[in-house]
């Protein structure tokens, strides 16, 4: 059983703050099971966008796994915003969290 999206998002924002990264909730989605997306801005003209990992990658622990949603390690923040806009048209119940961290730390469990 997975943790509700609202609980996970709240805990994630606290974790980022504890680690010294600025993080905000840009969009609140469906409380119980909304998909969560994370934009990471390095404040140097580069960004990354993370979203839910494919269900085929899920394990039985119920942990939320994420995947980078682009091939390059870093993309232009405007490109990240365009991808967010497309996703929002597809999934109006999505959550969007944004981190600003010059070190590029995301604090997510990623699939490789």
mmCIF file of C-alpha atoms in Angstrom:
data_model
loop_
_atom_site.group_PDB
_atom_site.id
_atom_site.type_symbol
_atom_site.label_atom_id
_atom_site.label_comp_id
_atom_site.label_asym_id
_atom_site.label_seq_id
_atom_site.Cartn_x
_atom_site.Cartn_y
_atom_site.Cartn_z
ATOM 1 C CA UNK A 1 0.000 0.000 0.000
ATOM 2 C CA UNK A 2 1.394 3.408 -0.970
ATOM 3 C CA UNK A 3 1.440 6.519 1.133
ATOM 4 C CA UNK A 4 -1.143 9.090 0.061
ATOM 5 C CA UNK A 5 0.167 11.767 -2.298
ATOM 6 C CA UNK A 6 -0.573 14.614 0.117
ATOM 7 C CA UNK A 7 1.344 12.931 2.954
ATOM 8 C CA UNK A 8 4.267 12.078 0.678
ATOM 9 C CA UNK A 9 4.466 15.628 -0.700
ATOM 10 C CA UNK A 10 4.400 17.149 2.778
ATOM 11 C CA UNK A 11 7.172 14.853 4.011
ATOM 12 C CA UNK A 12 9.231 15.517 0.865
ATOM 13 C CA UNK A 13 9.027 19.290 1.312
ATOM 14 C CA UNK A 14 10.189 18.899 4.924
ATOM 15 C CA UNK A 15 13.081 16.688 3.815
ATOM 16 C CA UNK A 16 14.217 19.284 1.265
ATOM 17 C CA UNK A 17 14.049 22.045 3.887
ATOM 18 C CA UNK A 18 16.018 19.891 6.337
ATOM 19 C CA UNK A 19 18.725 19.383 3.701
ATOM 20 C CA UNK A 20 18.910 23.139 3.015
ATOM 21 C CA UNK A 21 17.204 23.147 -0.387
ATOM 22 C CA UNK A 22 14.405 25.552 -1.182
ATOM 23 C CA UNK A 23 11.268 23.595 -2.129
ATOM 24 C CA UNK A 24 7.695 24.680 -2.741
ATOM 25 C CA UNK A 25 4.387 23.118 -3.654
ATOM 26 C CA UNK A 26 3.423 24.667 -7.005
ATOM 27 C CA UNK A 27 0.313 22.598 -7.617
ATOM 28 C CA UNK A 28 -1.801 20.477 -5.321
ATOM 29 C CA UNK A 29 -3.283 17.422 -7.020
ATOM 30 C CA UNK A 30 -5.570 14.625 -5.931
ATOM 31 C CA UNK A 31 -4.884 14.010 -2.242
ATOM 32 C CA UNK A 32 -5.052 10.239 -2.240
ATOM 33 C CA UNK A 33 -3.396 9.144 -5.452
ATOM 34 C CA UNK A 34 -2.389 12.079 -7.665
ATOM 35 C CA UNK A 35 0.780 11.595 -9.709
ATOM 36 C CA UNK A 36 3.713 13.608 -8.350
ATOM 37 C CA UNK A 37 6.151 15.518 -10.556
ATOM 38 C CA UNK A 38 9.262 17.316 -9.324
ATOM 39 C CA UNK A 39 11.077 20.123 -11.131
ATOM 40 C CA UNK A 40 14.641 20.726 -9.998
ATOM 41 C CA UNK A 41 16.126 24.120 -10.888
ATOM 42 C CA UNK A 42 19.883 24.526 -10.369
ATOM 43 C CA UNK A 43 19.586 28.327 -10.710
ATOM 44 C CA UNK A 44 22.226 28.338 -13.437
ATOM 45 C CA UNK A 45 19.952 28.051 -16.459
ATOM 46 C CA UNK A 46 19.546 24.274 -16.165
ATOM 47 C CA UNK A 47 16.755 22.160 -14.755
ATOM 48 C CA UNK A 48 15.537 18.578 -14.543
ATOM 49 C CA UNK A 49 12.049 17.133 -14.432
ATOM 50 C CA UNK A 50 11.130 13.927 -12.635
ATOM 51 C CA UNK A 51 7.884 11.987 -12.683
ATOM 52 C CA UNK A 52 6.486 8.647 -11.587
ATOM 53 C CA UNK A 53 8.500 5.647 -12.717
ATOM 54 C CA UNK A 54 6.708 3.158 -14.964
ATOM 55 C CA UNK A 55 4.525 0.680 -13.080
ATOM 56 C CA UNK A 56 6.715 -2.137 -14.412
ATOM 57 C CA UNK A 57 9.546 -0.755 -12.245
ATOM 58 C CA UNK A 58 7.485 -0.703 -9.031
ATOM 59 C CA UNK A 59 8.467 -2.981 -6.212
ATOM 60 C CA UNK A 60 6.287 -4.555 -3.545
ATOM 61 C CA UNK A 61 7.352 -2.112 -0.826
ATOM 62 C CA UNK A 62 5.003 0.545 -2.157
ATOM 63 C CA UNK A 63 7.798 3.138 -2.277
ATOM 64 C CA UNK A 64 7.392 5.930 -4.804
ATOM 65 C CA UNK A 65 9.990 5.604 -7.521
ATOM 66 C CA UNK A 66 10.773 8.384 -9.967
ATOM 67 C CA UNK A 67 12.366 8.673 -13.387
ATOM 68 C CA UNK A 68 13.967 11.621 -15.164
ATOM 69 C CA UNK A 69 11.571 12.607 -17.946
ATOM 70 C CA UNK A 70 14.235 13.574 -20.492
ATOM 71 C CA UNK A 71 17.378 12.007 -21.921
ATOM 72 C CA UNK A 72 19.894 14.770 -21.196
ATOM 73 C CA UNK A 73 21.017 15.169 -17.586
ATOM 74 C CA UNK A 74 19.881 18.813 -17.593
ATOM 75 C CA UNK A 75 17.489 20.795 -19.773
ATOM 76 C CA UNK A 76 16.509 24.441 -20.166
ATOM 77 C CA UNK A 77 13.953 25.537 -17.522
ATOM 78 C CA UNK A 78 11.620 26.718 -20.310
ATOM 79 C CA UNK A 79 11.634 23.211 -21.785
ATOM 80 C CA UNK A 80 10.794 21.792 -18.354
ATOM 81 C CA UNK A 81 7.880 24.228 -18.085
ATOM 82 C CA UNK A 82 6.611 23.183 -21.534
ATOM 83 C CA UNK A 83 6.706 19.528 -20.497
ATOM 84 C CA UNK A 84 4.831 20.395 -17.292
ATOM 85 C CA UNK A 85 2.148 22.221 -19.284
ATOM 86 C CA UNK A 86 1.682 19.204 -21.571
ATOM 87 C CA UNK A 87 1.451 16.864 -18.597
ATOM 88 C CA UNK A 88 -1.067 19.128 -16.884
ATOM 89 C CA UNK A 89 -3.339 19.020 -19.936
ATOM 90 C CA UNK A 90 -3.162 15.220 -19.794
ATOM 91 C CA UNK A 91 -3.480 14.853 -15.993
ATOM 92 C CA UNK A 92 -5.239 17.722 -14.168
ATOM 93 C CA UNK A 93 -4.917 15.828 -10.833
ATOM 94 C CA UNK A 94 -1.108 15.913 -10.842
ATOM 95 C CA UNK A 95 1.042 17.370 -8.088
ATOM 96 C CA UNK A 96 3.976 19.647 -8.896
ATOM 97 C CA UNK A 97 6.793 20.323 -6.460
ATOM 98 C CA UNK A 98 9.735 22.561 -7.324
ATOM 99 C CA UNK A 99 13.184 22.541 -5.781
ATOM 100 C CA UNK A 100 15.852 25.190 -6.183
ATOM 101 C CA UNK A 101 19.240 23.757 -5.338
ATOM 102 C CA UNK A 102 22.553 24.881 -6.835
ATOM 103 C CA UNK A 103 24.034 21.444 -6.094
ATOM 104 C CA UNK A 104 21.341 19.683 -8.148
ATOM 105 C CA UNK A 105 20.112 17.495 -5.292
ATOM 106 C CA UNK A 106 16.658 15.975 -5.764
ATOM 107 C CA UNK A 107 16.289 13.581 -2.779
ATOM 108 C CA UNK A 108 14.186 11.159 -4.848
ATOM 109 C CA UNK A 109 14.381 7.386 -5.253
ATOM 110 C CA UNK A 110 15.212 7.066 -8.958
ATOM 111 C CA UNK A 111 15.183 4.122 -11.306
ATOM 112 C CA UNK A 112 18.294 3.979 -13.444
#
